[in-house]
PDB file of C-alpha atoms in Angstrom:
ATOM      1  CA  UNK A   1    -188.449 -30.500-139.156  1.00 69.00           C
ATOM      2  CA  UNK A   2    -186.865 -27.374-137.478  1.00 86.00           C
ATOM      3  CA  UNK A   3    -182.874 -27.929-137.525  1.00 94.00           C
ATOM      4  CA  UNK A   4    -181.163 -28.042-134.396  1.00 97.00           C
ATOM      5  CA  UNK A   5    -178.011 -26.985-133.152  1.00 98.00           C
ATOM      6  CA  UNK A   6    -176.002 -27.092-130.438  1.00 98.00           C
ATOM      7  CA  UNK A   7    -174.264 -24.439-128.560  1.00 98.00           C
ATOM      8  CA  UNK A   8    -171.823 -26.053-125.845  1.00 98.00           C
ATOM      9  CA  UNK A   9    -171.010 -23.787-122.647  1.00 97.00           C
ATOM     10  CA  UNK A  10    -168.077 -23.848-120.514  1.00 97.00           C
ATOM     11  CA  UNK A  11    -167.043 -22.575-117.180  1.00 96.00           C
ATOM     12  CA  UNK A  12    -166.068 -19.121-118.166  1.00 95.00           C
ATOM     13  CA  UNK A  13    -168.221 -19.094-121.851  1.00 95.00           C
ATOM     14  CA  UNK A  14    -169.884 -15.839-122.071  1.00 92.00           C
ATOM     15  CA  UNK A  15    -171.548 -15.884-125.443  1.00 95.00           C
ATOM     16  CA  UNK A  16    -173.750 -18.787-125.118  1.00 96.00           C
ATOM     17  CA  UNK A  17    -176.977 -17.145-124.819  1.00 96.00           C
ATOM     18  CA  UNK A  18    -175.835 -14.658-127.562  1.00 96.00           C
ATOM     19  CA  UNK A  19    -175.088 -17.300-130.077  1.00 97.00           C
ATOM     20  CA  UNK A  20    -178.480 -19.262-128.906  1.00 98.00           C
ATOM     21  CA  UNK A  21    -180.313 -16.186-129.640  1.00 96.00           C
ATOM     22  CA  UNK A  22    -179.170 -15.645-133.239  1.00 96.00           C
ATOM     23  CA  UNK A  23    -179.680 -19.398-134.084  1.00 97.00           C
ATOM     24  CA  UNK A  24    -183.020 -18.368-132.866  1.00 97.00           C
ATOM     25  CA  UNK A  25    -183.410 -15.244-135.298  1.00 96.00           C
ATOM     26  CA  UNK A  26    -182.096 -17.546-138.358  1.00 96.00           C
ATOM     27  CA  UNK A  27    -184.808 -19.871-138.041  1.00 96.00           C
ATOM     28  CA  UNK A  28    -183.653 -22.898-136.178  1.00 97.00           C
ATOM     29  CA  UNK A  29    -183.838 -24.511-132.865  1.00 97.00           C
ATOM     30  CA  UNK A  30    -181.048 -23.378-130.421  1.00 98.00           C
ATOM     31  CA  UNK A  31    -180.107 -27.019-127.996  1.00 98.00           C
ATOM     32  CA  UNK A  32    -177.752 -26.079-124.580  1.00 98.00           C
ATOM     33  CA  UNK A  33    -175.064 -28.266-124.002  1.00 98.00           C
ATOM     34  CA  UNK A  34    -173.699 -28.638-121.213  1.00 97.00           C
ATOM     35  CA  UNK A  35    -169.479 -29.579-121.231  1.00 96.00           C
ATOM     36  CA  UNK A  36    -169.269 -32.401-118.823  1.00 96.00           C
ATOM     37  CA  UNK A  37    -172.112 -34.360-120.950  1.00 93.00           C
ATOM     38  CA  UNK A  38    -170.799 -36.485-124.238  1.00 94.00           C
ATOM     39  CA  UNK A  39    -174.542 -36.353-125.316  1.00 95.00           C
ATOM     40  CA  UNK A  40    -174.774 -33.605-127.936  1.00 97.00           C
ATOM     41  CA  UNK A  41    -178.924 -34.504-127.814  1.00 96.00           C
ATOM     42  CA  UNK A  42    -178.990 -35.262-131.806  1.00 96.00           C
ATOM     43  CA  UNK A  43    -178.229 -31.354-133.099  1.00 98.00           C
ATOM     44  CA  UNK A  44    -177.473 -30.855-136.246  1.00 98.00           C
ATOM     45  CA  UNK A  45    -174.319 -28.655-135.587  1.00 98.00           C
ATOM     46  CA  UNK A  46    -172.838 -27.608-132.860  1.00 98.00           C
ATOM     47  CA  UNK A  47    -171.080 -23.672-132.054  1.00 98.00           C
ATOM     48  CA  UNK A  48    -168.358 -23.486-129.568  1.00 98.00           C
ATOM     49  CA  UNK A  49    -168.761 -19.925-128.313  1.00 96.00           C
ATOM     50  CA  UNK A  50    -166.797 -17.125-127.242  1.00 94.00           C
ATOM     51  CA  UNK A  51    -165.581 -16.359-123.551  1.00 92.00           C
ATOM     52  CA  UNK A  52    -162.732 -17.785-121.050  1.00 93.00           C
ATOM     53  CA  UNK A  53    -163.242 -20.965-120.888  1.00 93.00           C
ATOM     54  CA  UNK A  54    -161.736 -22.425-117.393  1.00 92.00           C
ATOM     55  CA  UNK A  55    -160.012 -18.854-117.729  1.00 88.00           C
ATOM     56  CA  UNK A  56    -157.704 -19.422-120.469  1.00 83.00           C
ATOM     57  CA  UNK A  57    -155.597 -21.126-118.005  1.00 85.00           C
ATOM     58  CA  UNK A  58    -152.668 -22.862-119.669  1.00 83.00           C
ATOM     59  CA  UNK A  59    -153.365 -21.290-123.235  1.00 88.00           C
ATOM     60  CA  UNK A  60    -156.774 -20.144-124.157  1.00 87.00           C
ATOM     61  CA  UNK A  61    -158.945 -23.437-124.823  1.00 87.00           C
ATOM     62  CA  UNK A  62    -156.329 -26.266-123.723  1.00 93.00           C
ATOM     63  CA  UNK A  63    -158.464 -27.110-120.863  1.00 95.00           C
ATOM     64  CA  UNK A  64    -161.669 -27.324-123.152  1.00 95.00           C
ATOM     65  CA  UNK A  65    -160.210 -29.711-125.308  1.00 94.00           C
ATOM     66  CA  UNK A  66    -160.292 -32.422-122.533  1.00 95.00           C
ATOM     67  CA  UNK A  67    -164.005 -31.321-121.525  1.00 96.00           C
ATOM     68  CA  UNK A  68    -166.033 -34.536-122.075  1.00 97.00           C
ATOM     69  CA  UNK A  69    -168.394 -33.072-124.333  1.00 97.00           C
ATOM     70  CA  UNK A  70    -165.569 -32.739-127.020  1.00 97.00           C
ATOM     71  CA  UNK A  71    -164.658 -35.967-127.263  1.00 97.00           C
ATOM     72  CA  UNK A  72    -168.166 -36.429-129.014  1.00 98.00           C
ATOM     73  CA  UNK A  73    -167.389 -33.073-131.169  1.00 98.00           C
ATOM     74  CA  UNK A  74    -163.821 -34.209-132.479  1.00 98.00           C
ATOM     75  CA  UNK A  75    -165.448 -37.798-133.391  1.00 98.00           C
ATOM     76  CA  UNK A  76    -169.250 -35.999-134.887  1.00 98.00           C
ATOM     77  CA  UNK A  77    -166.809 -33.047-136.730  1.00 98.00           C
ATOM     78  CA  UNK A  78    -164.545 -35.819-137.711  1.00 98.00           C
ATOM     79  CA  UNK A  79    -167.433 -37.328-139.796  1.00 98.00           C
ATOM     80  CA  UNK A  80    -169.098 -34.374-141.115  1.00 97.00           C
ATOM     81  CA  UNK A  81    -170.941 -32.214-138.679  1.00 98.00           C
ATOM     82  CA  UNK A  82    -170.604 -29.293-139.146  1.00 98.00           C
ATOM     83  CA  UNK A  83    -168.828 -27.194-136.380  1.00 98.00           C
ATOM     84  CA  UNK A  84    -168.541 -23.291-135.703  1.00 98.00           C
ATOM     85  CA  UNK A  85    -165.782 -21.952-133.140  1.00 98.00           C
ATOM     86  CA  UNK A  86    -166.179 -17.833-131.945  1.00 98.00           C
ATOM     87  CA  UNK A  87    -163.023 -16.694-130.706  1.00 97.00           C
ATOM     88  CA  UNK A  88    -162.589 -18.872-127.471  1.00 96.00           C
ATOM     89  CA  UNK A  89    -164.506 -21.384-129.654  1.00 97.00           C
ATOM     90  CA  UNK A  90    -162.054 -21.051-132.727  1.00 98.00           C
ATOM     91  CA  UNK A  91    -159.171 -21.664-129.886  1.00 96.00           C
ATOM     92  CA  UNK A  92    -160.674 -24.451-128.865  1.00 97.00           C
ATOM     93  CA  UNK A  93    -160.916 -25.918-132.235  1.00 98.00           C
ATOM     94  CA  UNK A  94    -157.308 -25.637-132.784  1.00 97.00           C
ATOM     95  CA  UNK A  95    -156.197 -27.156-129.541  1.00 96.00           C
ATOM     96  CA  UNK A  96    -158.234 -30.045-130.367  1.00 97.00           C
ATOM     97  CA  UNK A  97    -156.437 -29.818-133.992  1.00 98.00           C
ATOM     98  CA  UNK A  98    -159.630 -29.857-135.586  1.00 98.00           C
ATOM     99  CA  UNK A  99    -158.064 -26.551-137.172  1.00 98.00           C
ATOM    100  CA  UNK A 100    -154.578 -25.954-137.686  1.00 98.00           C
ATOM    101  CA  UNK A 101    -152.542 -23.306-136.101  1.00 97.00           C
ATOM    102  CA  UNK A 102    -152.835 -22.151-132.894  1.00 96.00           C
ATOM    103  CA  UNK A 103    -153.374 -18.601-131.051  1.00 92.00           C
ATOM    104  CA  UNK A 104    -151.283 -16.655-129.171  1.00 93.00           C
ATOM    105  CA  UNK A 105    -151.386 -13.310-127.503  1.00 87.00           C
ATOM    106  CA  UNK A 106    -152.008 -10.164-129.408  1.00 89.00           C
ATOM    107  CA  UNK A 107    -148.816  -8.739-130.458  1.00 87.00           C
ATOM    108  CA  UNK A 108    -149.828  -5.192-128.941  1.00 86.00           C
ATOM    109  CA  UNK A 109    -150.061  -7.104-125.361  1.00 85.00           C
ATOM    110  CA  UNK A 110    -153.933  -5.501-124.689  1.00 86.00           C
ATOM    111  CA  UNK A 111    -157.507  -6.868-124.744  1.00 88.00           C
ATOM    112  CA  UNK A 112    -159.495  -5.103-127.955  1.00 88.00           C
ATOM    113  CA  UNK A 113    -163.276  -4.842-128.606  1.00 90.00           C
ATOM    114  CA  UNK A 114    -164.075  -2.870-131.197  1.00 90.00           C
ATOM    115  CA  UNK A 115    -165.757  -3.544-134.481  1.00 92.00           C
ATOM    116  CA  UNK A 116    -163.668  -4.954-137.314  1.00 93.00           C
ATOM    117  CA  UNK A 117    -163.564  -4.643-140.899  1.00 94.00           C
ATOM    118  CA  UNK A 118    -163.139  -8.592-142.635  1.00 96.00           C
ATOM    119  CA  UNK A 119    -163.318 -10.180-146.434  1.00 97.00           C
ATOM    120  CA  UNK A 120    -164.819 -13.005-146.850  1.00 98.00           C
ATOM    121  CA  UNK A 121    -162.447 -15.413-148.566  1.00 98.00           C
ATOM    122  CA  UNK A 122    -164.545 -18.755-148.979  1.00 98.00           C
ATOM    123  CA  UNK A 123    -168.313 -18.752-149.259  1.00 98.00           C
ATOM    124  CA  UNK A 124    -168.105 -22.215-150.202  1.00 97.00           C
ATOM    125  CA  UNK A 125    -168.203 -23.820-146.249  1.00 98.00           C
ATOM    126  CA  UNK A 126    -171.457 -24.898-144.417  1.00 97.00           C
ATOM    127  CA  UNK A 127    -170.902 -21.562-142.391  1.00 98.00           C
ATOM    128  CA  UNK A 128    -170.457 -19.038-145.150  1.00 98.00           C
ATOM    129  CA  UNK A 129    -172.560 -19.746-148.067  1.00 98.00           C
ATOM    130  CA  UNK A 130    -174.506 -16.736-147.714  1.00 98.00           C
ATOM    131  CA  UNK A 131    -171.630 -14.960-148.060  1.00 98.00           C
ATOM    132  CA  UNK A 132    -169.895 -13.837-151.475  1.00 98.00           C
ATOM    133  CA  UNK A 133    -166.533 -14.163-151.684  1.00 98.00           C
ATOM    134  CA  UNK A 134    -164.810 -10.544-151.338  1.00 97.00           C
ATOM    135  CA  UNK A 135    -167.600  -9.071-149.687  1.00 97.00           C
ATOM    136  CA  UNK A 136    -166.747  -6.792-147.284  1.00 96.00           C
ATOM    137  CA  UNK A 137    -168.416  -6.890-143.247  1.00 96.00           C
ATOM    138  CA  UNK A 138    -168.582  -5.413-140.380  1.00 94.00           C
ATOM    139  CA  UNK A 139    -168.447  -8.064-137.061  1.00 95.00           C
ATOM    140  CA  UNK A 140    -167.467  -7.145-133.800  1.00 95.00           C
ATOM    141  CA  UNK A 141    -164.215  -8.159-131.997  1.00 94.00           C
ATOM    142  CA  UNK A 142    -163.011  -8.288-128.592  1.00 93.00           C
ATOM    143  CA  UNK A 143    -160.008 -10.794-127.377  1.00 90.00           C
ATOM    144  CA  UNK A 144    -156.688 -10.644-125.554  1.00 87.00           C
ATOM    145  CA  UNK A 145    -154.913 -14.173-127.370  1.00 88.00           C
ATOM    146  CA  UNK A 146    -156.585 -13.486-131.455  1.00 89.00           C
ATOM    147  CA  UNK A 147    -153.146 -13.122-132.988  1.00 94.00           C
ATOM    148  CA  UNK A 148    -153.349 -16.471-135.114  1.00 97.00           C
ATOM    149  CA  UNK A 149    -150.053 -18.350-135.957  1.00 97.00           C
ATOM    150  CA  UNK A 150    -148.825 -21.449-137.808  1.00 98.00           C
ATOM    151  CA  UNK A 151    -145.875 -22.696-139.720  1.00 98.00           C
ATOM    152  CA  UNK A 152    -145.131 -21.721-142.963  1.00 98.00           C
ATOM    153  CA  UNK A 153    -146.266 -25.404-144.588  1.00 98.00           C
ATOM    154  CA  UNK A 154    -149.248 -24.683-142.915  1.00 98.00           C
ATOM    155  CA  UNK A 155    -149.913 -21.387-144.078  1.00 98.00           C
ATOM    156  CA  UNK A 156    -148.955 -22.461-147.824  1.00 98.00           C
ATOM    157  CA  UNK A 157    -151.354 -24.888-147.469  1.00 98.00           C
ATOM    158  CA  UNK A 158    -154.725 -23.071-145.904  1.00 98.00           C
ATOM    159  CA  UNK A 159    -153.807 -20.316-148.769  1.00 98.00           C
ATOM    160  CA  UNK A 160    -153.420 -22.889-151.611  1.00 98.00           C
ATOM    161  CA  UNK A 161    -156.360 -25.143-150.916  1.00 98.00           C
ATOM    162  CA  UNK A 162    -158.672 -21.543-150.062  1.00 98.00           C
ATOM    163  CA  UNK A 163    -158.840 -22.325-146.253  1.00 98.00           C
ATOM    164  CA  UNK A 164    -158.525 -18.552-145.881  1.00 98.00           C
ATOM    165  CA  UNK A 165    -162.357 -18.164-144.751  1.00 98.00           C
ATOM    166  CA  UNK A 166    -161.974 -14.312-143.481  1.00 98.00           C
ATOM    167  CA  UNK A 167    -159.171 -12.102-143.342  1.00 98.00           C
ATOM    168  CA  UNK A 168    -158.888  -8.404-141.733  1.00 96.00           C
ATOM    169  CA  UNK A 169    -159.040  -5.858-144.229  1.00 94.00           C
ATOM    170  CA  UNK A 170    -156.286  -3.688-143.877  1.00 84.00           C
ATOM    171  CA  UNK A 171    -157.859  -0.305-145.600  1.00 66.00           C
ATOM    172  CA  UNK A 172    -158.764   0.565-149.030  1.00 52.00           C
ATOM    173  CA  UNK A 173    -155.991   3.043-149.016  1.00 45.00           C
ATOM    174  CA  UNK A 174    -153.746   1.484-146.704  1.00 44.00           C
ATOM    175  CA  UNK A 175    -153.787   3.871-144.226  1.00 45.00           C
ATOM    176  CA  UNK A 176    -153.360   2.880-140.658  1.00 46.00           C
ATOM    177  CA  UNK A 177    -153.158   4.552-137.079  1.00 47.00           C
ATOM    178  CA  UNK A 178    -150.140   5.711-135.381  1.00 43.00           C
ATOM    179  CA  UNK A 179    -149.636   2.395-133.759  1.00 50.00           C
ATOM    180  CA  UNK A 180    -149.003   0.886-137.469  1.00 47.00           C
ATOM    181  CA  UNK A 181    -152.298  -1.438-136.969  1.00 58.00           C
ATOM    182  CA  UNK A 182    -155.384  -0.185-136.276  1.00 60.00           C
ATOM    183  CA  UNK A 183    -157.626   2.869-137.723  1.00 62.00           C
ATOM    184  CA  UNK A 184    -160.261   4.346-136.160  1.00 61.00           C
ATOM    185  CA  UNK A 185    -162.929   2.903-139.067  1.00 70.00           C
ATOM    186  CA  UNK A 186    -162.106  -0.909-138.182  1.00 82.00           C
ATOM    187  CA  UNK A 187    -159.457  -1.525-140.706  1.00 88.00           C
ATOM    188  CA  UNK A 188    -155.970  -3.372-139.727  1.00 89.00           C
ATOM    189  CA  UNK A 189    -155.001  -6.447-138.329  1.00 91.00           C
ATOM    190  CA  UNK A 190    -155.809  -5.903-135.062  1.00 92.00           C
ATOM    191  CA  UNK A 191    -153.779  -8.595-133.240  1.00 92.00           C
ATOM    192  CA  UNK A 192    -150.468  -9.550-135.807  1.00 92.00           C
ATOM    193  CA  UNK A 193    -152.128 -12.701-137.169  1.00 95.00           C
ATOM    194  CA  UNK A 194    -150.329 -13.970-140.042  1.00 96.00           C
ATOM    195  CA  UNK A 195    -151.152 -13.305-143.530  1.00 97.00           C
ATOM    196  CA  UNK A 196    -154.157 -11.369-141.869  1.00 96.00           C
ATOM    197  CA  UNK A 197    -155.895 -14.426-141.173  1.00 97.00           C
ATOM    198  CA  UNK A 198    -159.273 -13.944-139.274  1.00 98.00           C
ATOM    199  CA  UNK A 199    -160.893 -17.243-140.071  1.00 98.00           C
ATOM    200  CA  UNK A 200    -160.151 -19.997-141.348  1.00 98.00           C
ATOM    201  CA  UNK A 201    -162.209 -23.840-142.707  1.00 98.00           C
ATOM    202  CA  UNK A 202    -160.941 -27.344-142.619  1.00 98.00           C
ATOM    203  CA  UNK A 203    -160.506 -29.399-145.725  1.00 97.00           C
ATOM    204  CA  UNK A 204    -164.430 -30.625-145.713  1.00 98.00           C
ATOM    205  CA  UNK A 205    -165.676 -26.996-145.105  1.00 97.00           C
ATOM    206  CA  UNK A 206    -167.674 -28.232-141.980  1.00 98.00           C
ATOM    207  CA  UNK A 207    -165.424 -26.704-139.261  1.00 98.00           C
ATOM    208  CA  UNK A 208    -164.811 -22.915-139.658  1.00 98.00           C
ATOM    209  CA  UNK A 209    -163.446 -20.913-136.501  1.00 98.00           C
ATOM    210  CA  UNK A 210    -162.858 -17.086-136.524  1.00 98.00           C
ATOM    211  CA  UNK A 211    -161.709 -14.682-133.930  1.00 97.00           C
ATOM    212  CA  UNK A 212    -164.700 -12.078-134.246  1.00 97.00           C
ATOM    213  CA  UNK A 213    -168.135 -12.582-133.205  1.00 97.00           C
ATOM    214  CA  UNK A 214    -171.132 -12.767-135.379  1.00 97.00           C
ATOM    215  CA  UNK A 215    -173.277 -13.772-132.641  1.00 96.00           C
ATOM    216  CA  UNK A 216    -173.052  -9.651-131.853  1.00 95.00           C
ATOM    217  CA  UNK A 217    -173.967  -8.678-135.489  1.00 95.00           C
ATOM    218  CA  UNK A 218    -177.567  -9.959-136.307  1.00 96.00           C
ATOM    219  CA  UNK A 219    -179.570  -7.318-135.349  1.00 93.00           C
ATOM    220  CA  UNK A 220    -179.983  -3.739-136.201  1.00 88.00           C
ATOM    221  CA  UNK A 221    -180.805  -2.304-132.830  1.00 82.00           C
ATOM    222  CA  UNK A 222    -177.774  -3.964-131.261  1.00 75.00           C
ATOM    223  CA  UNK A 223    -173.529  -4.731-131.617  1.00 66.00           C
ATOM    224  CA  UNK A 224    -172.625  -2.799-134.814  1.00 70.00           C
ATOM    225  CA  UNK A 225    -175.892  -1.497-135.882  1.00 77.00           C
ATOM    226  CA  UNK A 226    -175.591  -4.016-138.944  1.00 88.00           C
ATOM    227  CA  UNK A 227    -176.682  -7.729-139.570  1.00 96.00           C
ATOM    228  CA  UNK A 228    -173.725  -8.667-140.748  1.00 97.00           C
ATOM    229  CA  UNK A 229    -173.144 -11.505-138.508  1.00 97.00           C
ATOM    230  CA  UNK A 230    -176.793 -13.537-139.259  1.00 97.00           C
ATOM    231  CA  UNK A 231    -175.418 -15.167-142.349  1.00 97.00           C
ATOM    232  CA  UNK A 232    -173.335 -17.310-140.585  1.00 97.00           C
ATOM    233  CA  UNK A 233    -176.464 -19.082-138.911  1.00 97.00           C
ATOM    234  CA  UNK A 234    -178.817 -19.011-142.270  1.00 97.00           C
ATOM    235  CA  UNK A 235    -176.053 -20.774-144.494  1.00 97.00           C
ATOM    236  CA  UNK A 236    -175.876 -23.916-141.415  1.00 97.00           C
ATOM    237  CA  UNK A 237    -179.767 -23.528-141.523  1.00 95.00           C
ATOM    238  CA  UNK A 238    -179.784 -23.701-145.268  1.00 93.00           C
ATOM    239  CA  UNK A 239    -176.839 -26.405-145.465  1.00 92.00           C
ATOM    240  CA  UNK A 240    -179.292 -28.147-143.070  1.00 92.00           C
ATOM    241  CA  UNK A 241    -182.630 -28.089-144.927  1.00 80.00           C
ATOM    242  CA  UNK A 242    -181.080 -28.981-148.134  1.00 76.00           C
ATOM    243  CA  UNK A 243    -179.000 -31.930-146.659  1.00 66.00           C
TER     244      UNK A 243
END
């Protein structure tokens, strides 16, 4: 049986067709939801995808949260299944405090889309198994509120118990632009997170968010030129079949 999984949009989503089509390329069935329906039609996992949801009034995702159809995610994710957030996604998954942390505005105060340089830090989650763990890749970015933030406890924690999923690579030499953040090759931390945080998993390793989009990385003709983003979407599929 072909896996299934969900991708939910919102008013103001803009990667939903994106992220349906590279489910499609990995192998498995993309399923629309819809965020005023609780039904998530029996998918297998669900991604929360990248955009403005309700135009990131309040803070980016707090309106999301209280859609209807995440009352179903927070119980599902709660229980196991396994959950991917992209950038408005990964938001959304922290206002819901199925992630800790929360986002704020990049420290530079401007909107950036350009590809970005990340490590993988845990291949161990349903998301990132087809990953090795310092690997570098290539995956687009483009946001206005990516700078990721938490408390110190916190941060202790997600480095302790290898939450970390990705992190910006900050340059094998450590060189940086004139602005002290970004190069002209994709390395820095683009937006001030802390600890260069570009990802990070829950406990389980069934709910991963990140900031940058693999959805835009999974085929050679298109986003970066590279397929860096399509093992995001064959690790669920393979998590799936071997289930």
């Amino acid at each position: 049986m072909t896996a299934r999984i969900g991708v939910v949009t919102f008013p103001g989503s803009l990667d939903d067709r994106d992220s349906r089509r590279a489910i499609r390329l990995a192998g498995a069935e993309p399923v629309a939801l819809w965020h005023k329906d609780k039904d998530l039609k029996q998918v297998d996992a669900v991604v929360l995808c990248g955009g403005f949801s309700y135009g990131d009034y309040l803070r980016a995702g707090a309106i999301a949260r209280f859609s209807p159809v995440m009352d179903t995610v927070i119980e599902q994710a709660k229980a196991g299944l396994p959950v991917l957030g992209i950038c408005n996604g990964f938001q959304i998954l922290t206002e819901a405090h199925l992630l800790p942390g929360g986002m704020l505005g990049n420290d530079h105060l401007h909107f950036i889309c350009r590809d970005q340089k990340l490590r993988v830090e845990n291949a161990e989650t349903a998301w990132t198994s087809d990953y090795t763990v310092g690997q570098e890749i290539s995956i687009p970015l483009k946001n206005m509120d990516g700078r990721y933030v938490a408390d110190r406890r916190t941060l202790d924690e997600l480095e302790a118990e290898g939450r970390v999923a990705f992190r910006y690579v900050t340059g094998a030499t450590g060189d940086t632009a004139p602005d002290g953040r970004l190069t002209p090759d994709g390395y820095g931390n683009p937006n001030g997170s802390l600890n260069d945080i570009a990802g990070i998993t829950n406990a389980a390793g069934n709910v991963v968010g990140l900031m940058p989009h693999p959805e835009h990385a999974v085929e050679s003709l298109i986003g970066t030129g590279r397929t860096d983003g399509l093992p995001f979407f064959t690790s669920i599929l393979k998590k799936l079949v071997t289930a």
